[in-house]
């Protein structure tokens, strides 16, 4: 009887909330989500959590907003690749000149000293 329960689509992934899975599918989904979380840059955790905490929007809105912000803004401590002449260099953002204003309802939430336009960033590259 327990074996039948394991093959029924009554399980869900505890990390993503995806439902109607078999036990095996749910465990695989959780493992996949854990691997993705391990790859998430630590320097992006604070601004991401700050936006999520102050938002009443749905998850799709937050994902789109964060993706767009991280494509166009830097984060202090972020590891980046830049072109120096014709050579690619890997380095770390040391400082961002301004902070990013995220809209929240009628007001704004400021992510202080974390996000700023790439042009205002201080960058240090490795010697490799």
Short mmCIF file of C-alpha atoms in Angstrom, two decimals:
data_model
loop_
_atom_site.label_atom_id
_atom_site.label_comp_id
_atom_site.label_asym_id
_atom_site.label_seq_id
_atom_site.Cartn_x
_atom_site.Cartn_y
_atom_site.Cartn_z
CA UNK A 1 0.00 0.00 0.00
CA UNK A 2 2.85 2.44 0.82
CA UNK A 3 4.52 1.59 -2.49
CA UNK A 4 1.38 2.69 -4.33
CA UNK A 5 1.42 6.02 -2.49
CA UNK A 6 4.99 6.70 -3.65
CA UNK A 7 3.98 6.40 -7.30
CA UNK A 8 0.87 8.59 -7.04
CA UNK A 9 1.09 12.22 -8.15
CA UNK A 10 0.27 13.62 -4.71
CA UNK A 11 3.71 14.94 -3.77
CA UNK A 12 5.19 18.42 -4.16
CA UNK A 13 8.62 20.04 -4.18
CA UNK A 14 9.16 21.74 -0.84
CA UNK A 15 11.42 24.39 -2.41
CA UNK A 16 9.55 25.39 -5.55
CA UNK A 17 6.00 24.45 -4.61
CA UNK A 18 5.56 22.47 -7.81
CA UNK A 19 2.79 19.93 -7.13
CA UNK A 20 1.20 16.79 -8.57
CA UNK A 21 4.49 14.90 -8.59
CA UNK A 22 5.38 11.35 -7.72
CA UNK A 23 7.70 10.99 -4.74
CA UNK A 24 10.66 10.37 -7.05
CA UNK A 25 9.84 13.47 -9.13
CA UNK A 26 9.46 15.59 -6.00
CA UNK A 27 12.84 14.47 -4.66
CA UNK A 28 14.47 15.16 -8.05
CA UNK A 29 12.86 18.62 -8.19
CA UNK A 30 14.15 19.42 -4.68
CA UNK A 31 17.67 18.29 -5.59
CA UNK A 32 17.61 20.39 -8.77
CA UNK A 33 16.40 23.45 -6.84
CA UNK A 34 19.12 22.96 -4.18
CA UNK A 35 21.81 22.85 -6.88
CA UNK A 36 20.49 26.10 -8.38
CA UNK A 37 20.45 27.76 -4.96
CA UNK A 38 24.07 26.73 -4.33
CA UNK A 39 25.06 28.58 -7.51
CA UNK A 40 23.24 31.77 -6.50
CA UNK A 41 25.85 34.49 -5.79
CA UNK A 42 26.09 35.40 -2.10
CA UNK A 43 26.48 39.11 -2.97
CA UNK A 44 23.01 39.07 -4.56
CA UNK A 45 21.28 37.57 -1.52
CA UNK A 46 20.78 40.81 0.43
CA UNK A 47 19.30 42.93 -2.40
CA UNK A 48 17.16 39.98 -3.54
CA UNK A 49 15.77 39.33 -0.07
CA UNK A 50 15.22 43.04 0.50
CA UNK A 51 13.10 43.31 -2.64
CA UNK A 52 11.16 40.15 -1.76
CA UNK A 53 10.55 41.35 1.79
CA UNK A 54 9.19 44.73 0.70
CA UNK A 55 7.13 43.46 -2.23
CA UNK A 56 3.50 42.49 -2.41
CA UNK A 57 3.90 41.47 -6.05
CA UNK A 58 3.86 37.91 -7.31
CA UNK A 59 6.93 35.74 -7.83
CA UNK A 60 6.95 36.22 -11.61
CA UNK A 61 7.10 40.02 -11.16
CA UNK A 62 9.96 39.70 -8.66
CA UNK A 63 11.92 37.34 -10.91
CA UNK A 64 11.53 39.63 -13.92
CA UNK A 65 12.38 42.76 -11.90
CA UNK A 66 15.48 41.18 -10.35
CA UNK A 67 16.69 39.78 -13.67
CA UNK A 68 16.35 43.19 -15.32
CA UNK A 69 18.06 44.98 -12.42
CA UNK A 70 20.98 42.56 -12.27
CA UNK A 71 21.49 42.81 -16.05
CA UNK A 72 21.82 46.60 -15.91
CA UNK A 73 23.33 47.25 -12.46
CA UNK A 74 26.35 46.07 -10.55
CA UNK A 75 26.54 44.73 -7.02
CA UNK A 76 29.43 45.41 -4.64
CA UNK A 77 31.43 42.17 -4.35
CA UNK A 78 30.10 40.77 -7.62
CA UNK A 79 32.55 38.77 -9.75
CA UNK A 80 32.45 40.05 -13.34
CA UNK A 81 34.25 39.64 -16.67
CA UNK A 82 35.17 42.80 -18.57
CA UNK A 83 37.00 43.61 -21.78
CA UNK A 84 40.23 45.55 -21.28
CA UNK A 85 41.28 46.42 -24.81
CA UNK A 86 40.85 43.08 -26.55
CA UNK A 87 41.59 41.00 -23.45
CA UNK A 88 38.96 39.54 -21.12
CA UNK A 89 39.70 40.09 -17.44
CA UNK A 90 37.92 38.64 -14.43
CA UNK A 91 37.57 40.84 -11.41
CA UNK A 92 35.42 41.99 -8.54
CA UNK A 93 33.25 45.09 -8.11
CA UNK A 94 34.75 46.95 -5.13
CA UNK A 95 32.34 49.86 -4.91
CA UNK A 96 29.26 51.17 -6.67
CA UNK A 97 28.88 54.94 -6.93
CA UNK A 98 25.13 55.15 -6.33
CA UNK A 99 22.37 52.97 -5.00
CA UNK A 100 19.37 51.69 -6.90
CA UNK A 101 15.83 52.80 -6.19
CA UNK A 102 13.27 50.01 -6.50
CA UNK A 103 9.62 50.96 -6.79
CA UNK A 104 7.35 49.80 -3.99
CA UNK A 105 3.73 50.82 -4.32
CA UNK A 106 3.58 54.62 -4.25
CA UNK A 107 7.06 54.99 -2.77
CA UNK A 108 10.55 53.65 -3.24
CA UNK A 109 12.76 51.19 -1.42
CA UNK A 110 16.45 52.01 -1.55
CA UNK A 111 18.95 49.18 -1.69
CA UNK A 112 21.78 51.06 -0.03
CA UNK A 113 25.34 50.62 -1.25
CA UNK A 114 24.50 47.44 -3.12
CA UNK A 115 23.31 48.19 -6.62
CA UNK A 116 24.40 50.91 -8.99
CA UNK A 117 24.93 51.61 -12.68
CA UNK A 118 28.00 49.95 -14.18
CA UNK A 119 29.51 53.32 -15.14
CA UNK A 120 29.81 54.29 -11.48
CA UNK A 121 31.54 51.12 -10.30
CA UNK A 122 35.06 50.70 -8.99
CA UNK A 123 36.51 47.52 -10.45
CA UNK A 124 39.58 45.47 -9.54
CA UNK A 125 40.77 42.77 -11.92
CA UNK A 126 42.88 39.74 -11.19
CA UNK A 127 46.28 39.44 -12.81
CA UNK A 128 45.40 36.27 -14.72
#
